[in-house]
CSV table of C-alpha atoms and ligand atoms in Angstrom, one decimal:
chain,number,residue,atom,x,y,z
A,272,MET,CA,42.6,78.0,100.5
A,273,LYS,CA,40.9,81.4,100.0
A,274,ARG,CA,42.9,84.2,99.0
A,275,TYR,CA,42.3,87.8,98.4
A,276,GLU,CA,44.6,90.7,97.4
A,277,ASN,CA,44.6,94.0,98.5
A,278,TYR,CA,41.8,92.6,101.2
A,279,SER,CA,40.5,94.7,104.1
A,280,LEU,CA,41.9,93.8,107.3
A,281,LEU,CA,38.5,95.7,109.4
A,282,ALA,CA,37.2,92.4,110.5
A,283,HIS,CA,40.1,90.6,111.8
A,284,ASN,CA,41.7,93.4,114.3
A,285,THR,CA,39.9,94.6,117.5
A,286,PHE,CA,41.4,97.6,117.4
A,287,GLY,CA,38.9,97.9,114.5
A,288,MET,CA,41.7,99.6,111.9
A,289,ASP,CA,40.5,99.6,108.5
A,290,VAL,CA,44.4,98.5,106.9
A,291,ARG,CA,44.7,96.3,104.3
A,292,ALA,CA,47.0,93.5,103.4
A,293,ALA,CA,48.9,93.1,100.3
A,294,LEU,CA,48.1,89.3,100.2
A,295,PHE,CA,45.2,87.3,102.4
A,296,VAL,CA,45.5,84.5,102.6
A,297,GLU,CA,43.0,81.5,104.5
A,298,TYR,CA,44.4,77.5,104.4
A,299,ASP,CA,41.8,74.7,105.9
A,300,THR,CA,44.7,71.8,106.1
A,301,VAL,CA,48.2,71.5,107.0
A,302,ASP,CA,49.2,70.6,103.2
A,303,GLU,CA,47.4,73.4,101.5
A,304,LEU,CA,49.7,75.6,104.2
A,305,ARG,CA,52.4,73.3,103.2
A,306,ALA,CA,52.2,74.1,99.1
A,307,PHE,CA,51.3,77.4,100.4
A,308,VAL,CA,55.0,78.2,101.8
A,309,LEU,CA,56.2,76.2,99.1
A,310,SER,CA,54.9,78.5,96.2
A,311,ALA,CA,55.8,81.2,93.9
A,312,ASP,CA,53.5,83.4,95.8
A,313,PHE,CA,54.7,83.1,99.2
A,314,ALA,CA,58.5,84.2,97.1
A,315,ARG,CA,57.1,86.9,96.0
A,316,TYR,CA,56.4,89.4,99.1
A,317,ASP,CA,59.1,90.0,102.0
A,318,ARG,CA,57.1,90.0,104.6
A,319,HIS,CA,55.1,88.0,105.7
A,320,LEU,CA,52.5,87.9,109.0
A,321,HIS,CA,50.6,84.9,110.9
A,322,ILE,CA,47.2,86.3,112.6
A,323,GLY,CA,44.5,84.6,114.8
A,324,SER,CA,41.4,87.2,115.4
A,325,GLY,CA,43.7,90.5,115.5
A,326,SER,CA,42.7,90.7,119.6
A,327,ASN,CA,46.7,91.7,120.2
A,328,LEU,CA,47.6,93.3,117.3
A,329,LEU,CA,47.7,96.9,116.6
A,330,PHE,CA,48.7,98.0,113.0
A,331,GLY,CA,50.1,101.3,112.1
A,332,GLY,CA,48.5,100.9,108.2
A,333,ASP,CA,48.4,98.8,105.5
A,334,TYR,CA,50.6,95.6,105.6
A,335,ARG,CA,52.4,95.3,102.1
A,336,GLY,CA,52.9,91.5,102.7
A,337,ILE,CA,51.0,88.4,103.1
A,338,VAL,CA,48.7,88.1,105.9
A,339,MET,CA,48.1,84.7,106.9
A,340,HIS,CA,45.1,82.6,108.8
A,341,SER,CA,44.2,79.5,110.3
A,342,ALA,CA,40.9,77.6,109.6
A,343,LEU,CA,42.1,74.6,110.8
A,344,ARG,CA,39.3,74.0,113.6
A,345,ASP,CA,40.0,70.2,114.3
A,346,LEU,CA,39.4,69.3,118.1
A,347,GLU,CA,40.2,65.2,118.9
A,348,VAL,CA,40.9,63.6,122.5
A,349,VAL,CA,44.4,61.9,121.6
A,350,ALA,CA,45.2,60.0,124.5
A,351,GLU,CA,43.5,59.4,128.1
A,352,ASP,CA,44.5,58.0,131.8
A,353,ASP,CA,42.3,58.2,134.8
A,354,ASN,CA,42.9,61.7,135.9
A,355,HIS,CA,43.6,63.3,132.8
A,356,LEU,CA,42.5,63.8,128.8
A,357,TRP,CA,45.4,65.2,126.0
A,358,VAL,CA,43.1,67.2,123.2
A,359,ARG,CA,44.8,68.4,120.3
A,360,VAL,CA,42.7,71.3,118.5
A,361,GLY,CA,43.8,72.7,115.3
A,362,SER,CA,44.6,76.7,115.7
A,363,GLY,CA,41.9,78.2,114.1
A,364,TYR,CA,39.2,77.3,116.5
A,365,VAL,CA,38.2,80.2,118.8
A,366,TRP,CA,39.9,79.9,121.9
A,367,ASP,CA,36.4,80.6,124.3
A,368,ASP,CA,34.4,78.4,122.3
A,369,PHE,CA,36.9,75.6,123.3
A,370,VAL,CA,36.8,76.5,127.0
A,371,GLY,CA,33.1,76.4,125.9
A,372,HIS,CA,33.2,73.1,125.0
A,373,CYS,CA,35.8,71.9,127.6
A,374,VAL,CA,33.2,72.9,130.7
A,375,ALA,CA,30.2,71.4,128.6
A,376,GLN,CA,32.5,67.6,128.6
A,377,GLY,CA,33.5,68.4,132.3
A,378,TRP,CA,37.1,69.0,130.9
A,379,ALA,CA,39.0,71.2,134.0
A,380,GLY,CA,42.2,73.1,133.4
A,381,VAL,CA,40.6,76.7,131.5
A,382,GLU,CA,37.6,77.3,133.0
A,383,ASN,CA,39.5,80.5,134.4
A,384,LEU,CA,40.4,81.8,131.0
A,385,SER,CA,36.7,82.0,129.5
A,386,ALA,CA,36.0,85.2,127.4
A,387,ILE,CA,39.7,85.7,126.2
A,388,PRO,CA,39.2,86.5,122.7
A,389,GLY,CA,41.1,85.4,120.0
A,390,GLU,CA,42.1,82.1,118.9
A,391,VAL,CA,43.9,78.5,120.0
A,392,GLY,CA,47.0,79.3,117.9
A,393,ALA,CA,47.6,82.3,119.8
A,394,SER,CA,47.1,81.3,123.0
A,395,ALA,CA,50.1,79.9,122.8
A,396,VAL,CA,51.8,82.1,121.7
A,397,GLN,CA,51.2,85.1,124.3
A,398,ASN,CA,50.6,82.7,126.8
A,399,ILE,CA,47.3,83.8,127.6
A,400,GLY,CA,46.5,84.4,131.2
A,401,ALA,CA,43.9,85.4,133.9
A,402,TYR,CA,42.5,85.2,137.5
A,403,GLY,CA,45.4,82.9,138.1
A,404,VAL,CA,45.7,80.7,135.6
A,405,GLU,CA,48.0,80.8,132.9
A,406,VAL,CA,47.5,79.0,129.6
A,407,ARG,CA,51.1,76.5,129.9
A,408,ASP,CA,49.7,74.9,132.5
A,409,VAL,CA,47.9,72.7,130.3
A,410,ILE,CA,49.6,73.7,127.5
A,411,ASP,CA,51.2,69.6,127.0
A,412,ARG,CA,53.0,70.7,123.5
A,413,VAL,CA,52.2,72.6,120.2
A,414,GLU,CA,52.6,71.7,116.3
A,415,ALA,CA,54.5,74.0,114.2
A,416,MET,CA,55.2,74.4,110.5
A,417,ALA,CA,58.7,76.0,109.5
A,418,LEU,CA,58.6,78.4,106.4
A,419,ASP,CA,60.3,75.4,104.2
A,420,GLY,CA,57.1,72.9,104.8
A,421,THR,CA,58.7,71.0,108.1
A,422,LEU,CA,56.7,70.4,110.9
A,423,ARG,CA,58.4,70.4,114.2
A,424,THR,CA,56.5,69.5,117.5
A,425,PHE,CA,57.7,71.7,121.0
A,426,THR,CA,57.2,70.6,124.0
A,427,ASN,CA,55.8,72.5,126.5
A,428,GLU,CA,59.8,72.8,128.0
A,429,GLU,CA,60.9,74.0,124.7
A,430,CYS,CA,58.2,76.9,124.6
A,431,ARG,CA,60.1,78.9,127.4
A,432,TYR,CA,57.0,80.2,128.5
A,433,GLY,CA,56.8,83.4,130.5
A,434,TYR,CA,54.3,86.2,131.8
A,435,ARG,CA,52.6,86.8,127.8
A,436,ASP,CA,55.6,85.3,126.8
A,437,SER,CA,57.2,82.2,124.4
A,438,VAL,CA,59.5,81.6,121.9
A,439,PHE,CA,57.5,82.6,119.2
A,440,LYS,CA,57.5,85.8,120.7
A,441,ALA,CA,60.8,86.1,121.1
A,442,GLU,CA,64.0,84.1,119.2
A,443,MET,CA,61.6,82.1,116.7
A,444,ARG,CA,59.3,85.0,115.9
A,445,GLY,CA,58.2,84.7,112.8
A,446,GLN,CA,59.6,81.4,112.0
A,447,TYR,CA,56.7,78.9,113.0
A,448,ILE,CA,53.2,78.7,112.4
A,449,ILE,CA,51.3,77.0,114.8
A,450,THR,CA,49.0,74.5,113.4
A,451,HIS,CA,47.9,72.4,116.8
A,452,VAL,CA,47.7,72.9,120.3
A,453,THR,CA,47.6,69.7,122.8
A,454,TYR,CA,46.3,70.4,126.0
A,455,ARG,CA,46.2,67.9,129.2
A,456,LEU,CA,43.3,68.5,131.2
A,457,ASP,CA,42.1,67.3,134.3
A,458,ARG,CA,39.5,64.9,135.2
A,459,VAL,CA,38.5,66.2,138.4
A,460,PRO,CA,38.5,69.7,138.7
A,461,THR,CA,41.0,71.5,141.4
A,462,TYR,CA,38.9,75.1,141.2
A,463,ARG,CA,41.3,78.3,141.4
A,464,LEU,CA,39.2,80.7,142.9
A,465,ASP,CA,41.7,83.2,145.0
A,466,TYR,CA,41.7,86.1,142.7
A,467,GLY,CA,39.4,89.2,142.8
A,468,ASP,CA,36.1,88.1,143.6
A,469,LEU,CA,35.7,85.9,141.9
A,470,ARG,CA,35.5,82.9,145.3
A,471,VAL,CA,32.2,85.1,146.3
A,472,ARG,CA,30.6,84.7,143.4
A,473,VAL,CA,31.1,81.5,142.7
A,474,GLU,CA,30.1,80.0,145.8
A,475,ALA,CA,26.9,82.1,145.8
A,476,ASP,CA,24.7,79.4,144.7
A,477,GLY,CA,26.6,76.5,146.7
A,478,GLU,CA,29.7,74.1,145.6
A,479,PRO,CA,31.8,75.1,142.6
A,480,THR,CA,30.9,73.6,139.0
A,481,LEU,CA,33.2,74.4,136.0
A,482,GLN,CA,29.9,76.1,134.7
A,483,ALA,CA,29.8,78.2,137.7
A,484,VAL,CA,33.4,79.6,137.4
A,485,ARG,CA,32.8,80.1,133.9
A,486,ASN,CA,29.9,82.4,134.5
A,487,ALA,CA,31.5,84.6,137.2
A,488,VAL,CA,34.9,84.7,134.6
A,489,THR,CA,32.8,85.9,131.9
A,490,ALA,CA,30.4,88.3,134.1
A,491,ILE,CA,33.0,90.1,135.9
A,492,ARG,CA,35.0,90.2,131.9
A,493,ASP,CA,31.8,91.9,130.4
A,494,SER,CA,32.1,94.2,133.9
A,495,LYS,CA,35.2,95.6,133.4
A,496,LEU,CA,36.6,95.3,129.9
A,497,PRO,CA,35.0,96.9,127.2
A,498,ASP,CA,33.3,95.3,124.3
A,499,PRO,CA,36.0,95.7,120.7
A,500,LYS,CA,32.6,95.6,118.8
A,501,VAL,CA,31.4,98.8,120.4
A,502,LEU,CA,34.8,100.4,121.2
A,503,GLY,CA,37.8,99.1,119.6
A,504,ASN,CA,40.9,97.9,121.4
A,505,ALA,CA,42.9,94.6,122.4
A,506,GLY,CA,42.3,94.1,126.1
A,507,SER,CA,45.4,95.2,128.2
A,508,PHE,CA,47.9,97.2,125.9
A,509,PHE,CA,50.9,97.2,128.6
A,510,THR,CA,52.1,93.9,130.7
A,511,ASN,CA,52.7,95.1,134.1
A,512,PRO,CA,56.2,95.9,134.9
A,513,VAL,CA,58.3,93.3,137.2
A,514,ILE,CA,60.9,95.6,139.4
A,515,PRO,CA,63.6,95.1,142.3
A,516,ARG,CA,61.8,94.8,145.9
A,517,THR,CA,64.6,97.1,146.8
A,518,GLN,CA,63.0,100.1,144.2
A,519,TYR,CA,59.9,98.7,145.3
A,520,GLU,CA,60.0,99.7,148.9
A,521,ALA,CA,61.5,103.2,148.1
A,522,LEU,CA,58.7,103.8,146.1
A,523,LYS,CA,55.8,102.5,148.9
A,524,ALA,CA,58.3,105.1,151.2
A,525,GLU,CA,56.3,107.9,149.4
A,526,TYR,CA,53.0,106.3,147.4
A,527,PRO,CA,52.1,104.0,150.8
A,528,THR,CA,49.3,102.9,148.4
A,529,MET,CA,51.0,101.5,145.4
A,530,PRO,CA,50.0,97.6,144.8
A,531,SER,CA,52.4,95.0,144.0
A,532,TYR,CA,52.3,90.8,143.6
A,533,PRO,CA,55.5,89.2,144.8
A,534,ILE,CA,57.1,87.3,142.2
A,535,ASP,CA,60.2,86.0,144.5
A,536,ASP,CA,62.4,87.1,147.4
A,537,THR,CA,63.7,89.5,145.1
A,538,ARG,CA,61.3,91.1,142.7
A,539,VAL,CA,57.7,92.0,142.7
A,540,LYS,CA,54.9,92.9,140.0
A,541,VAL,CA,53.7,96.2,140.0
A,542,PRO,CA,50.2,96.5,137.9
A,543,ALA,CA,50.5,98.9,135.1
A,544,GLY,CA,47.0,100.3,135.2
A,545,TRP,CA,47.7,102.1,138.5
A,546,LEU,CA,51.0,103.3,138.1
A,547,ILE,CA,48.8,105.0,134.7
A,548,ASP,CA,45.9,105.6,136.5
A,549,SER,CA,47.7,107.6,139.3
A,550,ALA,CA,49.8,109.2,136.7
A,551,GLY,CA,47.0,110.9,135.3
A,552,TRP,CA,45.6,109.2,132.5
A,553,LYS,CA,42.6,107.1,133.0
A,554,GLY,CA,40.0,108.3,130.8
A,555,ARG,CA,42.3,110.9,129.3
A,556,ALA,CA,42.4,111.6,124.8
A,557,LEU,CA,44.9,112.4,122.2
A,558,GLY,CA,43.2,112.8,118.9
A,559,ARG,CA,41.2,109.4,118.5
A,560,ALA,CA,43.1,107.4,121.0
A,561,ALA,CA,41.9,107.2,124.6
A,562,VAL,CA,42.9,105.5,127.7
A,563,HIS,CA,39.4,103.9,128.5
A,564,ASP,CA,37.6,105.3,131.5
A,565,ARG,CA,37.0,102.5,134.1
A,566,GLN,CA,40.2,100.5,133.0
A,567,ALA,CA,43.5,102.4,132.7
A,568,LEU,CA,45.3,99.5,131.2
A,569,VAL,CA,43.0,99.5,128.2
A,570,LEU,CA,43.6,101.6,125.4
A,571,VAL,CA,40.9,102.4,122.9
A,572,ASN,CA,39.6,103.7,119.6
A,573,LEU,CA,37.1,106.8,119.7
A,574,GLY,CA,36.5,106.1,116.2
A,575,GLY,CA,39.0,106.5,113.5
A,576,ALA,CA,42.1,106.2,115.2
A,577,THR,CA,44.9,104.9,113.4
A,578,GLY,CA,47.6,102.7,114.8
A,579,ARG,CA,50.2,105.4,114.9
A,580,GLU,CA,47.7,107.8,117.0
A,581,VAL,CA,47.2,104.7,119.6
A,582,MET,CA,50.8,104.1,119.9
A,583,THR,CA,51.7,107.8,120.5
A,584,LEU,CA,49.6,108.0,123.3
A,585,ALA,CA,50.8,105.0,124.6
A,586,GLU,CA,54.4,106.7,124.0
A,587,ARG,CA,53.2,109.3,126.1
A,588,ILE,CA,51.8,107.4,128.9
A,589,CYS,CA,55.1,105.4,128.9
A,590,GLU,CA,57.0,108.5,129.3
A,591,ASP,CA,55.0,110.3,132.4
A,592,VAL,CA,55.0,106.8,134.4
A,593,TYR,CA,58.9,106.7,133.8
A,594,ASN,CA,59.6,110.2,134.7
A,595,LYS,CA,57.3,109.8,137.8
A,596,TYR,CA,57.9,106.5,139.4
A,597,GLY,CA,61.3,105.4,137.3
A,598,ILE,CA,59.5,102.4,136.0
A,599,ARG,CA,59.4,101.3,132.7
A,600,ILE,CA,56.1,100.0,131.0
A,601,THR,CA,56.0,98.3,127.8
A,602,PRO,CA,53.2,97.4,125.6
A,603,GLU,CA,52.2,93.5,125.8
A,604,VAL,CA,50.2,94.0,122.1
A,605,ASN,CA,52.1,93.5,118.9
A,606,PHE,CA,52.7,96.7,116.9
A,607,ILE,CA,52.5,95.8,113.5
A,608,ASP,CA,54.4,98.9,111.6
I,753,LIG,C1,38.9,92.9,125.6
I,753,LIG,C2,39.8,91.7,125.4
I,753,LIG,C3,40.3,91.1,126.7
I,753,LIG,C4,41.7,90.2,126.5
I,753,LIG,N1,41.8,89.7,127.8
I,753,LIG,C5,42.8,89.1,127.7
I,753,LIG,C6,43.3,88.3,129.1
I,753,LIG,O1,42.3,88.2,130.4
I,753,LIG,N2,44.3,87.6,129.1
I,753,LIG,C7,45.2,87.5,128.1
I,753,LIG,O2,46.5,87.1,128.0
I,753,LIG,N3,44.8,88.4,127.3
I,753,LIG,C8,44.0,89.2,126.9
I,753,LIG,N4,43.6,90.2,125.7
I,753,LIG,C9,44.3,89.7,124.6
I,753,LIG,C10,44.2,88.2,123.6
I,753,LIG,O3,42.6,88.2,123.9
I,753,LIG,C11,45.1,87.3,123.6
I,753,LIG,O4,46.3,87.8,123.6
I,753,LIG,C12,45.1,86.1,122.2
I,753,LIG,O5,45.4,85.3,122.9
I,753,LIG,C13,45.4,87.0,121.0
I,753,LIG,O6,44.5,86.2,120.3
I,753,LIG,P1,44.1,86.2,118.6
I,753,LIG,O7,44.0,85.1,117.7
I,753,LIG,O8,43.4,87.2,118.7
I,753,LIG,O9,45.8,86.5,118.1
I,753,LIG,P2,46.1,87.7,117.3
I,753,LIG,O10,45.7,88.7,118.3
I,753,LIG,O11,45.4,87.8,116.0
I,753,LIG,O12,47.9,87.4,117.4
I,753,LIG,C14,48.7,87.3,118.3
I,753,LIG,C15,49.9,87.3,118.5
I,753,LIG,O13,50.1,85.5,117.5
I,753,LIG,C16,50.8,85.5,116.9
I,753,LIG,N5,49.6,84.4,116.0
I,753,LIG,C17,48.2,84.4,116.1
I,753,LIG,N6,48.3,83.0,115.0
I,753,LIG,C18,49.0,82.3,115.2
I,753,LIG,C19,49.4,81.1,114.8
I,753,LIG,N7,49.2,80.1,114.8
I,753,LIG,N8,51.0,80.3,114.7
I,753,LIG,C20,52.3,81.4,114.5
I,753,LIG,N9,51.9,82.9,115.8
I,753,LIG,C21,50.3,83.0,115.5
I,753,LIG,C22,50.7,87.2,116.1
I,753,LIG,O14,51.4,87.0,114.7
I,753,LIG,C23,50.9,87.6,117.2
I,753,LIG,O15,52.1,88.0,117.2
I,753,LIG,C24,42.7,90.8,125.4
I,753,LIG,C25,42.2,91.1,124.6
I,753,LIG,C26,40.9,91.7,124.5
I,753,LIG,C27,40.5,92.5,123.1
């Protein structure tokens, strides 16, 4: 196990915040993790945070507690039948490497989730999603350790997945450390291409293949999203709000171009990016934090911004959107104060 005190988290968050953790540990085995959470070292601190690659985190300042990271990177096919494979993966495995591996093996189900930053553990916390697919569609079970060292396996249902949400983000926040996720993948692909111009791109070269989907998704994302290595960011800063259909219809009469996606008979989802853009925030900066000039949903660190500056910008945007449309938008990014 690696153990460092007063450790810089600069390389561990995509917003590029130069903050420090009082203690940083990285474990290589489940037994090491258990020994650590039961140790006097762990008990010495009253705050702890488990991170993946920090691509959905915003640190407000130094973290005066323990930051833990998983180096569990095993991958094993644990069961298979004529149609499916069950693949158990360590929480520290880089998500996109896992997707790349699945595509290379011909295992279908995660190709639309190509090029999402982060690690396997967080995929199950965040219920990551893109291009019409959410990871909950393929998660079979999640293994996690409680802070008393006991292991528990959560079924997909017990994870209580919602839009970018799970039990690990809500009522059990901070209580479990995910060690492994088992995904159920398909031997025969069902291509999901009805999102944006994905179909046109994939079918440009003929019949779809898993690799063609992966290439198209990666290319679209590269052209749309700022690279965190160049401009610090955490992807979509806000979730898309879900509002009553009656409210939407009243707004639509006033703002005819307002887009929406139906959720059910009574609710619709409105793209937060559209709300932010039409409230006049696209490309605007407040100090060293800004709204990206091509993607209004993405807040960026222009260089040297603090987490507080980014949060102040986020609060101003929320306020303006609420004043204009009566819709509350909320951050997807986890703010760590
Ligand atoms: C450029 C860019 C594009 C993005 N695009 C998308 C997208 O298309 N779709 C999407 O859904 N997301 C997207 N994101 C957000 C991000 O990639 C996901 O939220 C990802 O799952 C975060 O993974 P991570 O390993 O970096 O987790 P972190 O950001 O480090 O952590 C996220 C949360 O998970 C918890 N956590 C992490 N590991 C564990 C563990 N082992 N046990 C318990 N809790 C844990 C953390 O405490 C935190 O609450 C994007 C981000 C960026 C920077």
